[in-house]
PDB file of C-alpha atoms and ligand atoms in Angstrom:
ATOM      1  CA  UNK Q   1     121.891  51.325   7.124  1.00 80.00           C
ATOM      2  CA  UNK Q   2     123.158  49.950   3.665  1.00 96.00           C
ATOM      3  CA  UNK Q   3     121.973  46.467   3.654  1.00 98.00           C
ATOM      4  CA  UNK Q   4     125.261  43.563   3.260  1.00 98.00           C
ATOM      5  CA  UNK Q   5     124.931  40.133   1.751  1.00 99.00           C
ATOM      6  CA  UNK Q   6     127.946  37.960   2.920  1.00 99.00           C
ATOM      7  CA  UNK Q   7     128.094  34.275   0.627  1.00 98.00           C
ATOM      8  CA  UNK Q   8     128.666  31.484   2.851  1.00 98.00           C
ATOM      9  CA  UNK Q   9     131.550  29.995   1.471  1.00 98.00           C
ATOM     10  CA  UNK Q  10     129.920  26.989   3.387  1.00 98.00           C
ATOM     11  CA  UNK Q  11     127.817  26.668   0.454  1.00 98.00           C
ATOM     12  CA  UNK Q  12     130.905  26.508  -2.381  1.00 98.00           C
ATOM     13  CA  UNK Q  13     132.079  24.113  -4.575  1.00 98.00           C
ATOM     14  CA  UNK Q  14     135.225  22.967  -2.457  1.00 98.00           C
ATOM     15  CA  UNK Q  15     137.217  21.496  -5.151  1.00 98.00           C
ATOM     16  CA  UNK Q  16     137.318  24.938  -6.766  1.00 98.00           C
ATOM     17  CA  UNK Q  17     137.225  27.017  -3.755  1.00 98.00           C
ATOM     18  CA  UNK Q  18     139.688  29.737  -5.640  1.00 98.00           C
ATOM     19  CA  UNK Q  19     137.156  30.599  -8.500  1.00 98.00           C
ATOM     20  CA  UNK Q  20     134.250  30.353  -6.495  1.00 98.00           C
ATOM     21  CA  UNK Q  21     135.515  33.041  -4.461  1.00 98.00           C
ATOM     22  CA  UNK Q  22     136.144  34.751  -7.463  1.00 98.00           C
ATOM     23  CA  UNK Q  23     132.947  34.250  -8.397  1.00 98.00           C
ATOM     24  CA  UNK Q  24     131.603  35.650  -4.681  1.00 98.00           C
ATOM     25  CA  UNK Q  25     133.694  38.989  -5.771  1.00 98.00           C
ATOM     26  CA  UNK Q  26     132.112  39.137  -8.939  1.00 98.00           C
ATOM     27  CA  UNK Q  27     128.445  38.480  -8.178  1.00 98.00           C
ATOM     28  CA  UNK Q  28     128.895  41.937  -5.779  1.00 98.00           C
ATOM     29  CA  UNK Q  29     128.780  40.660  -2.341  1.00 98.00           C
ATOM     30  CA  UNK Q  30     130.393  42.926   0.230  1.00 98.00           C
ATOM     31  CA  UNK Q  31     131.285  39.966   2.868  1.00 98.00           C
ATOM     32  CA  UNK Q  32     132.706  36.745   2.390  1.00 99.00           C
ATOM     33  CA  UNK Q  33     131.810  34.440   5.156  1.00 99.00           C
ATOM     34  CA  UNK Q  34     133.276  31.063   6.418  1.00 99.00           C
ATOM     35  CA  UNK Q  35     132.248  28.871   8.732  1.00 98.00           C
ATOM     36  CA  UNK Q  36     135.030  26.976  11.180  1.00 98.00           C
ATOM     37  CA  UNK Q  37     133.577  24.347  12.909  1.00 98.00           C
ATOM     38  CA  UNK Q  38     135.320  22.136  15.712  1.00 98.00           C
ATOM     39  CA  UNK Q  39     132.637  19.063  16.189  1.00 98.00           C
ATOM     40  CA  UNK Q  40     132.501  20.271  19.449  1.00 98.00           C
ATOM     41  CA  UNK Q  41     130.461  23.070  19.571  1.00 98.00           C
ATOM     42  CA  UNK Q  42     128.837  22.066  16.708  1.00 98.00           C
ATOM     43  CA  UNK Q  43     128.373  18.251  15.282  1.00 98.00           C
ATOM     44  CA  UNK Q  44     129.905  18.976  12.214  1.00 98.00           C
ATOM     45  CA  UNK Q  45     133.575  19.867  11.298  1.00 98.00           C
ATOM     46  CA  UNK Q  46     134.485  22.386   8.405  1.00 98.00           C
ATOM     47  CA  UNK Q  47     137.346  23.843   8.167  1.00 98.00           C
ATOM     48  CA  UNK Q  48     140.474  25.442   9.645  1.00 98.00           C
ATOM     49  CA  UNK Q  49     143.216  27.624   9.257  1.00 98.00           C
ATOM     50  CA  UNK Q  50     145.247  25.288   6.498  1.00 98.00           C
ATOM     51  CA  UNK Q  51     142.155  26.542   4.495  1.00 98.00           C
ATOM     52  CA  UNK Q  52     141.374  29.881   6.164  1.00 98.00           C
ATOM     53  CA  UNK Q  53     144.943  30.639   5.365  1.00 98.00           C
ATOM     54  CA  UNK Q  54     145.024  30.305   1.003  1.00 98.00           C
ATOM     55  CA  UNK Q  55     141.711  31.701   1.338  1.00 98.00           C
ATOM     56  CA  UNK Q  56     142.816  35.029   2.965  1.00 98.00           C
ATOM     57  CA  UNK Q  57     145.418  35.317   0.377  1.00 98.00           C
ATOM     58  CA  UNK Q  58     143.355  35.450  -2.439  1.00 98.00           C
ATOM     59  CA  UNK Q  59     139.986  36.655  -1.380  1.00 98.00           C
ATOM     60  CA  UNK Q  60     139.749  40.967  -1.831  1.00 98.00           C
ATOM     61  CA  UNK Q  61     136.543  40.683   0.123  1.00 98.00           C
ATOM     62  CA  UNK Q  62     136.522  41.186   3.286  1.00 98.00           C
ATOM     63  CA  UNK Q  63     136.833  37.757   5.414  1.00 98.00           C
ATOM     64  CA  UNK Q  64     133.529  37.663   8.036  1.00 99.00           C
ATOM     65  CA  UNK Q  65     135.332  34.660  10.025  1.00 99.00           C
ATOM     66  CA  UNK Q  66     131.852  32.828  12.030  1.00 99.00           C
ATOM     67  CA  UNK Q  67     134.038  30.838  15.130  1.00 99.00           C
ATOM     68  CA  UNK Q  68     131.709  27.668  15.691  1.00 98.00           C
ATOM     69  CA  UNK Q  69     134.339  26.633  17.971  1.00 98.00           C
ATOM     70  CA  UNK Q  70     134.806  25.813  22.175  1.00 97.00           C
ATOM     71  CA  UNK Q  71     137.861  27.700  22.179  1.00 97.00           C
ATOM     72  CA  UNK Q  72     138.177  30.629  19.894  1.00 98.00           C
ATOM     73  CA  UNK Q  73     140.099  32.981  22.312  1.00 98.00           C
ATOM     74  CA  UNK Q  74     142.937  30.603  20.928  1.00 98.00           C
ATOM     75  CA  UNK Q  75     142.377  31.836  17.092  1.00 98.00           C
ATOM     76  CA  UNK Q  76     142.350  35.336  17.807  1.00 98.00           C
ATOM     77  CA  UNK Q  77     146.114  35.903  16.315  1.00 98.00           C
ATOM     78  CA  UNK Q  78     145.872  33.588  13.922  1.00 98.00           C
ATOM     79  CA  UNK Q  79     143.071  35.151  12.460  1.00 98.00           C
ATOM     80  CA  UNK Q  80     144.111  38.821  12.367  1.00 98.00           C
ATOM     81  CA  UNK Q  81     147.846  37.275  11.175  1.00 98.00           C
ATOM     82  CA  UNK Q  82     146.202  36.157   7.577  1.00 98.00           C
ATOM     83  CA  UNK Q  83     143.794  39.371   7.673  1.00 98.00           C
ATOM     84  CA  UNK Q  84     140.615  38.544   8.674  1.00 98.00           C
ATOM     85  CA  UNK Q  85     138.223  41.523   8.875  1.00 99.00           C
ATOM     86  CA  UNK Q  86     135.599  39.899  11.695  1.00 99.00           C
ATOM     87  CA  UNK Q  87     135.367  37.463  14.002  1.00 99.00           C
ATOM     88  CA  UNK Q  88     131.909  35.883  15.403  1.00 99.00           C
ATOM     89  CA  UNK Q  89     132.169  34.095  18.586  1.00 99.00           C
ATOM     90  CA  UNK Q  90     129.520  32.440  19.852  1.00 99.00           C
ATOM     91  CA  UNK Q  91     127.599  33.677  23.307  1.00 98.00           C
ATOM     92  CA  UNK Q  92     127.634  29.863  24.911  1.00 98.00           C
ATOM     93  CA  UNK Q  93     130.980  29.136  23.658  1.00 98.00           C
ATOM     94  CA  UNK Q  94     133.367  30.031  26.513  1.00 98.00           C
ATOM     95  CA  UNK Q  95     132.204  31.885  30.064  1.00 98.00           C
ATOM     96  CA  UNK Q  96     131.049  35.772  29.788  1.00 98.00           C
ATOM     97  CA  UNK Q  97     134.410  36.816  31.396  1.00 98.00           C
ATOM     98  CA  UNK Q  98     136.562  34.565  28.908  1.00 98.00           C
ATOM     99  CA  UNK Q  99     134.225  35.698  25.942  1.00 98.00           C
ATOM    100  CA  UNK Q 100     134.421  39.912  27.278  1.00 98.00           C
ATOM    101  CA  UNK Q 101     138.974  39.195  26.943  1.00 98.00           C
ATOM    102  CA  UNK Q 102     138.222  37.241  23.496  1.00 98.00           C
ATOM    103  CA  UNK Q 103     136.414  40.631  21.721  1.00 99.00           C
ATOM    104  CA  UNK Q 104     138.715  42.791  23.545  1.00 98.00           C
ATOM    105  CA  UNK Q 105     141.482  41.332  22.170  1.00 98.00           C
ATOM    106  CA  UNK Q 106     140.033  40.825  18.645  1.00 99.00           C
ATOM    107  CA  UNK Q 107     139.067  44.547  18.328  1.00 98.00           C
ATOM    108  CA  UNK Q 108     142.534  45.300  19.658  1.00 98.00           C
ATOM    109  CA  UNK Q 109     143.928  43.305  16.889  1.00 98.00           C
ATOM    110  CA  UNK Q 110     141.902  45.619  13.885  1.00 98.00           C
ATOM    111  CA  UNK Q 111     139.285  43.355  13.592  1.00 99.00           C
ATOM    112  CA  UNK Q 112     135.665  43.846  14.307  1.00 99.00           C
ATOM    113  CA  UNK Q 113     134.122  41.881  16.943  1.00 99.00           C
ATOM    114  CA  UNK Q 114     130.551  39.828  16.963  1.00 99.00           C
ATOM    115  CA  UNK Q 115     128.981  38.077  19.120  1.00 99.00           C
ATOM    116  CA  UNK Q 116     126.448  34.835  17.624  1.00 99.00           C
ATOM    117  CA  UNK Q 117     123.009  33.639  19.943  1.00 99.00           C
ATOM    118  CA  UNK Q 118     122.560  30.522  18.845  1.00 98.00           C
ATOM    119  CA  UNK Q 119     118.508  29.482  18.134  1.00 98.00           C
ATOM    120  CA  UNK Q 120     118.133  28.220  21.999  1.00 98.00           C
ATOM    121  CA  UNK Q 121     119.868  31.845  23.396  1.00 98.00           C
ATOM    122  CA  UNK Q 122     118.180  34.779  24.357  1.00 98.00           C
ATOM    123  CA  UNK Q 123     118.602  37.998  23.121  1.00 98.00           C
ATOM    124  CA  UNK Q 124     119.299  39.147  27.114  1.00 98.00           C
ATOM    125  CA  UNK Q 125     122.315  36.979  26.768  1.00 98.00           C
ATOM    126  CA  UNK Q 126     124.348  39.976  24.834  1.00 98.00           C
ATOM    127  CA  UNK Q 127     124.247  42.708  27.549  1.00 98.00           C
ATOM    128  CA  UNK Q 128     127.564  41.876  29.012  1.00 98.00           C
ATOM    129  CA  UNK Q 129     129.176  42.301  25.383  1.00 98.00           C
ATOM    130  CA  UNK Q 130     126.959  44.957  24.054  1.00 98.00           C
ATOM    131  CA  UNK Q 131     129.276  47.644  23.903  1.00 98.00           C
ATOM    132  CA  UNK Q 132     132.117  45.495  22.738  1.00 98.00           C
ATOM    133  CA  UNK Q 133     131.036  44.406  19.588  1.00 99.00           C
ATOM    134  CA  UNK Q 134     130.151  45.541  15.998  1.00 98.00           C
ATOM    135  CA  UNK Q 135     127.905  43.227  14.888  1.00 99.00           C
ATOM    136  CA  UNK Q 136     125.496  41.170  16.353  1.00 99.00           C
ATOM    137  CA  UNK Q 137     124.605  37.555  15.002  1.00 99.00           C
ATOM    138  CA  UNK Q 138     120.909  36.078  15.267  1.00 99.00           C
ATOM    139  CA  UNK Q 139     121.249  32.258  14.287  1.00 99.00           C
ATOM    140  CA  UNK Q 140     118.010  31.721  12.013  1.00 99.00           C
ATOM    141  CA  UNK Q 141     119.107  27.913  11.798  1.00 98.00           C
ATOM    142  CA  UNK Q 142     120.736  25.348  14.281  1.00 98.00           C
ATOM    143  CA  UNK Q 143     124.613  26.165  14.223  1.00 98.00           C
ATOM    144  CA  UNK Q 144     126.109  23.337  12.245  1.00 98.00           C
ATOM    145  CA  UNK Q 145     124.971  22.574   8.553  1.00 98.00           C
ATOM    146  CA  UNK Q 146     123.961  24.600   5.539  1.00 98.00           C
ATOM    147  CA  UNK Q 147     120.742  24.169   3.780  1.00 98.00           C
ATOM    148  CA  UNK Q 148     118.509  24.222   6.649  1.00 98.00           C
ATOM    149  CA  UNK Q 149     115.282  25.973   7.240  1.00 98.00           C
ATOM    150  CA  UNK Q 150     114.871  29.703   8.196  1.00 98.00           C
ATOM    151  CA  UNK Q 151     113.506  30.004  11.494  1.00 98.00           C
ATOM    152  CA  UNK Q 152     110.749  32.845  11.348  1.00 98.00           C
ATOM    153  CA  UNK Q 153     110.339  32.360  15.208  1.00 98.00           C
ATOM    154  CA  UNK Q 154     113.774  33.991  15.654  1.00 98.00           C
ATOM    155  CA  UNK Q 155     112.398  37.335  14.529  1.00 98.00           C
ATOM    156  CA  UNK Q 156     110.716  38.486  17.591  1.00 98.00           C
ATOM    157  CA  UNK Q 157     114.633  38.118  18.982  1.00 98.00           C
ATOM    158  CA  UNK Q 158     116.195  40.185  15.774  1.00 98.00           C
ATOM    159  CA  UNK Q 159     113.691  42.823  17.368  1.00 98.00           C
ATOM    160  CA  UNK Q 160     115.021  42.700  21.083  1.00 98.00           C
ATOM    161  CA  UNK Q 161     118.294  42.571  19.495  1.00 98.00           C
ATOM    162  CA  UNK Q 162     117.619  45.640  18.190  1.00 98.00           C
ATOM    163  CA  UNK Q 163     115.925  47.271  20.643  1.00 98.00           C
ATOM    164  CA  UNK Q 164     119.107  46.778  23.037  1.00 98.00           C
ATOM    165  CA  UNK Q 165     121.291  47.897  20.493  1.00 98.00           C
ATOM    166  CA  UNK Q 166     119.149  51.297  19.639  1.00 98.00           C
ATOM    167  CA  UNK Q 167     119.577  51.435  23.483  1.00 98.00           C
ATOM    168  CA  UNK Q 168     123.268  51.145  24.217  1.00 98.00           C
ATOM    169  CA  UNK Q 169     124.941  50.571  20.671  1.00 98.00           C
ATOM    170  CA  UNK Q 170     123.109  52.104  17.846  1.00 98.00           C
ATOM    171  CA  UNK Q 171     125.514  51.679  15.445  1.00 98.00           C
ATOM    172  CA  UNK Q 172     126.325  47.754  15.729  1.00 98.00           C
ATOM    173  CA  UNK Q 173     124.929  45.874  12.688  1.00 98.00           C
ATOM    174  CA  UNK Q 174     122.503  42.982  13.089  1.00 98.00           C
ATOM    175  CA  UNK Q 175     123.886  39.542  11.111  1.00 99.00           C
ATOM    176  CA  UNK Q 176     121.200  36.336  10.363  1.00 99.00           C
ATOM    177  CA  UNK Q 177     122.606  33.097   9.034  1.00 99.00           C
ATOM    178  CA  UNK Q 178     120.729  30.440   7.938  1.00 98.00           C
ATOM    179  CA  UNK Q 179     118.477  29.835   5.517  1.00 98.00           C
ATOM    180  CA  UNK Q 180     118.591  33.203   4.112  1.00 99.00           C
ATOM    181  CA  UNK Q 181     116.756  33.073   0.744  1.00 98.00           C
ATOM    182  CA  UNK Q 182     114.446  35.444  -1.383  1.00 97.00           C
ATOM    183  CA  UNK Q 183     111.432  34.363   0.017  1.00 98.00           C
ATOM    184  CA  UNK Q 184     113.030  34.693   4.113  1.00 98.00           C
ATOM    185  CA  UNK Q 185     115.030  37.930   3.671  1.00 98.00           C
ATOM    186  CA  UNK Q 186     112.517  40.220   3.571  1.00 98.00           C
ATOM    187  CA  UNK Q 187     111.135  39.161   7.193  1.00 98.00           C
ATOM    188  CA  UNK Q 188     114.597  39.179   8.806  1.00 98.00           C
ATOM    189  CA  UNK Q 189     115.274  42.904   7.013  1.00 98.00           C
ATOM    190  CA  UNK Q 190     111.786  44.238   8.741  1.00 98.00           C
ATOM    191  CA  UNK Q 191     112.880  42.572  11.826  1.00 98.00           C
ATOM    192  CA  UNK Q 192     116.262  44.793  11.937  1.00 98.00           C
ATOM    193  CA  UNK Q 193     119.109  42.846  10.338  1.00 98.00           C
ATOM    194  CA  UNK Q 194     121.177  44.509   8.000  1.00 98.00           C
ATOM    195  CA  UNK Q 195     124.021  41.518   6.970  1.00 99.00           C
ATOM    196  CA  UNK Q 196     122.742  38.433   5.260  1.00 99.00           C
ATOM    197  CA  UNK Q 197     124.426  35.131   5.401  1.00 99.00           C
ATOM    198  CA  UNK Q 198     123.684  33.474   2.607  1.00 98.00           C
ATOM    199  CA  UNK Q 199     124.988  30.219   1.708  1.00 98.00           C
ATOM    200  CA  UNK Q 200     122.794  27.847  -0.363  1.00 98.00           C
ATOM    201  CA  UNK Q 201     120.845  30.863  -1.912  1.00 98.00           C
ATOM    202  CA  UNK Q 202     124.604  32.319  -3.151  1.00 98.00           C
ATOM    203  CA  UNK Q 203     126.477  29.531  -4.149  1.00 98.00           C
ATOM    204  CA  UNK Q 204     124.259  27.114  -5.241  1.00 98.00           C
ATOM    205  CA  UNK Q 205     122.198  29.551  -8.087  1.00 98.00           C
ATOM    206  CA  UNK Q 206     123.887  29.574 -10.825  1.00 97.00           C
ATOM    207  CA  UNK Q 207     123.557  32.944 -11.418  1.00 98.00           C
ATOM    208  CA  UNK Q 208     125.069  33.948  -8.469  1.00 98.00           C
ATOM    209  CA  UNK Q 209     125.003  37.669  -9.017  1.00 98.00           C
ATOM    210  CA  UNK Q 210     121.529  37.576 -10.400  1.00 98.00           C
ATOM    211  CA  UNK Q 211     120.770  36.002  -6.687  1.00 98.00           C
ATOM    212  CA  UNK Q 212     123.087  38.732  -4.899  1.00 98.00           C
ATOM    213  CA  UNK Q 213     121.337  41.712  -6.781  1.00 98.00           C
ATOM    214  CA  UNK Q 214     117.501  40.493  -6.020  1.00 98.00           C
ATOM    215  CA  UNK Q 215     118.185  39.352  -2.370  1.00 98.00           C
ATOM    216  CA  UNK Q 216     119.691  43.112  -1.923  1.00 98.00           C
ATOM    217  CA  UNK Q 217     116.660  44.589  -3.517  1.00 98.00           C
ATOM    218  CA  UNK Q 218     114.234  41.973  -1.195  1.00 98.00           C
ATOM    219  CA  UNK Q 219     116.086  43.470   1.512  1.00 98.00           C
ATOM    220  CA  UNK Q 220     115.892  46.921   0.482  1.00 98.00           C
ATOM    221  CA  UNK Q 221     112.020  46.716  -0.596  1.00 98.00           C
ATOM    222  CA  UNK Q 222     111.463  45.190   3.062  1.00 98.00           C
ATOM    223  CA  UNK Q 223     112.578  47.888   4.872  1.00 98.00           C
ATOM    224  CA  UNK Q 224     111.353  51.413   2.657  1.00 95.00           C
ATOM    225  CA  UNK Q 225     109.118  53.342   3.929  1.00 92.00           C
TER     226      UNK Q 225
HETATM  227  C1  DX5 V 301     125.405  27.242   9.573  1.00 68.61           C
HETATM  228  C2  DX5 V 301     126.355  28.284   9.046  1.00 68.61           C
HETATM  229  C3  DX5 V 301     125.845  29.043   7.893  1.00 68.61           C
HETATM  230  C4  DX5 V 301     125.508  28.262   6.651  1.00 68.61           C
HETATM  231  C5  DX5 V 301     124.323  28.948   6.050  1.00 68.61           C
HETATM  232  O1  DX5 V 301     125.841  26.824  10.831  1.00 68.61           O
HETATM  233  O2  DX5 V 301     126.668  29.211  10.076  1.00 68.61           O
HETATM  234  O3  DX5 V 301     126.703  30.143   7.587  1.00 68.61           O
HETATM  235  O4  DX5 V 301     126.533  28.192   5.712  1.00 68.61           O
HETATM  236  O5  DX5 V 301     123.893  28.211   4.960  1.00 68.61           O
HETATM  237  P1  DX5 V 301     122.456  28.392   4.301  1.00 68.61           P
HETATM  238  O6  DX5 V 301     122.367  29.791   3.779  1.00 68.61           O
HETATM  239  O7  DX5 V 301     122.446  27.357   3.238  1.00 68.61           O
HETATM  240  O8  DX5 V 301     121.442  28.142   5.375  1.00 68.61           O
HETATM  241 ZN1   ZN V 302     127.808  31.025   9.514  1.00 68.61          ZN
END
């Protein structure tokens, strides 16, 4: 599968959020990614839909929306209303039942549907969604803050991951975020994950396609045969 890097717009200089994602288009990411955080599932807060909003008019990548949120059954319209091409809700975040409605509804909507395991989950903890999402997320960092440390110990769970998906979804992508970097991506790409979050590694090089292009090849080299 064609290896995706998605910028986390996490990462971005906020005060010129409009030609930084400019600059995200240009560098030749496929995703754009953005974190909402509540600072209640998480300890941090981000941002919301009075930013979400501007953003989806502007962006031409497609928006990979991460929901670090208690509640983000409640978003679901919202998000396909400005456009949003996926939505990641986390496995912990609401009960199974609550979270099988929530990707329901958001594939029902046009949007694809992803479920996040946060470092503490197990990779078990997808079966009840496994056939209702697209993409799989595998937190390589603590949910919460950019510029963290990649968690190699999460690799042996990329694996299960992907040995459940061979099993009942083959063709649902595997997603890492966090601390996603030249020297980590290679790992996480042997391990099975095909979309890279990358925030720090994107934004904050200042050649920002120069960064895109070799983390794509690091990727690519990890995984040929
Ligand atoms: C962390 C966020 C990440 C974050 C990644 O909770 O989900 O998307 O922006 O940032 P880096 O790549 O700097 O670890
Ligand atoms: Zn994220």
């Amino acid at each position: 599968m064609e290896m995706l890097i998605a910028p986390s717009l996490l990462a971005a200089d906020f005060l010129r959020l409009g030609e930084e994602i400019r600059r995200a288009e240009a560098s030749g990411a496929d995703l754009l990614h953005c974190d909402v955080m509540d600072g209640v599932y998480v300890p941090n807060i981000s941002f919301g839909f009075s930013v979400l909003e501007p953003i989806a008019k502007i962006a031409r990548l497609p928006l990979d929306v991460h929901m670090m949120t208690v509640c983000p059954d409640r978003y679901v319209d919202k998000l396909a209303k400005i456009g949003a091409a996926s939505v990641t809700v986390h496995s912990d975040a609401m009960d199974p039942e609550r979270t099988v409605e929530t990707l329901k509804a958001i594939r029902s909507s046009g949007m694809k549907a992803a479920v996040a395991l946060s470092p503490k989950r197990p990779a078990a903890e997808l079966l009840p969604f496994i056939e209702l999402i697209d993409m799989a997320l595998v937190m390589t960092v603590e949910p919460g803050f950019g510029g963290q440390s990649f968690m190699a110990d999460m690799m042996p769970k990329v694996g299960e991951v992907r040995g459940l998906l061979d099993r009942y979804n083959p063709s649902c992508r595997i997603q890492v975020d966090g601390g996603i970097a030249s020297g980590t991506i290679g790992a996480a790409a042997s391990a099975g994950a095909d979309v890279f979050v990358v925030g720090t590694a994107s934004f904050r090089s200042e050649d920002m396609s120069g960064a895109v292009s070799s983390l794509r090849r690091a990727a690519e080299d990890a995984v040929r045969p």
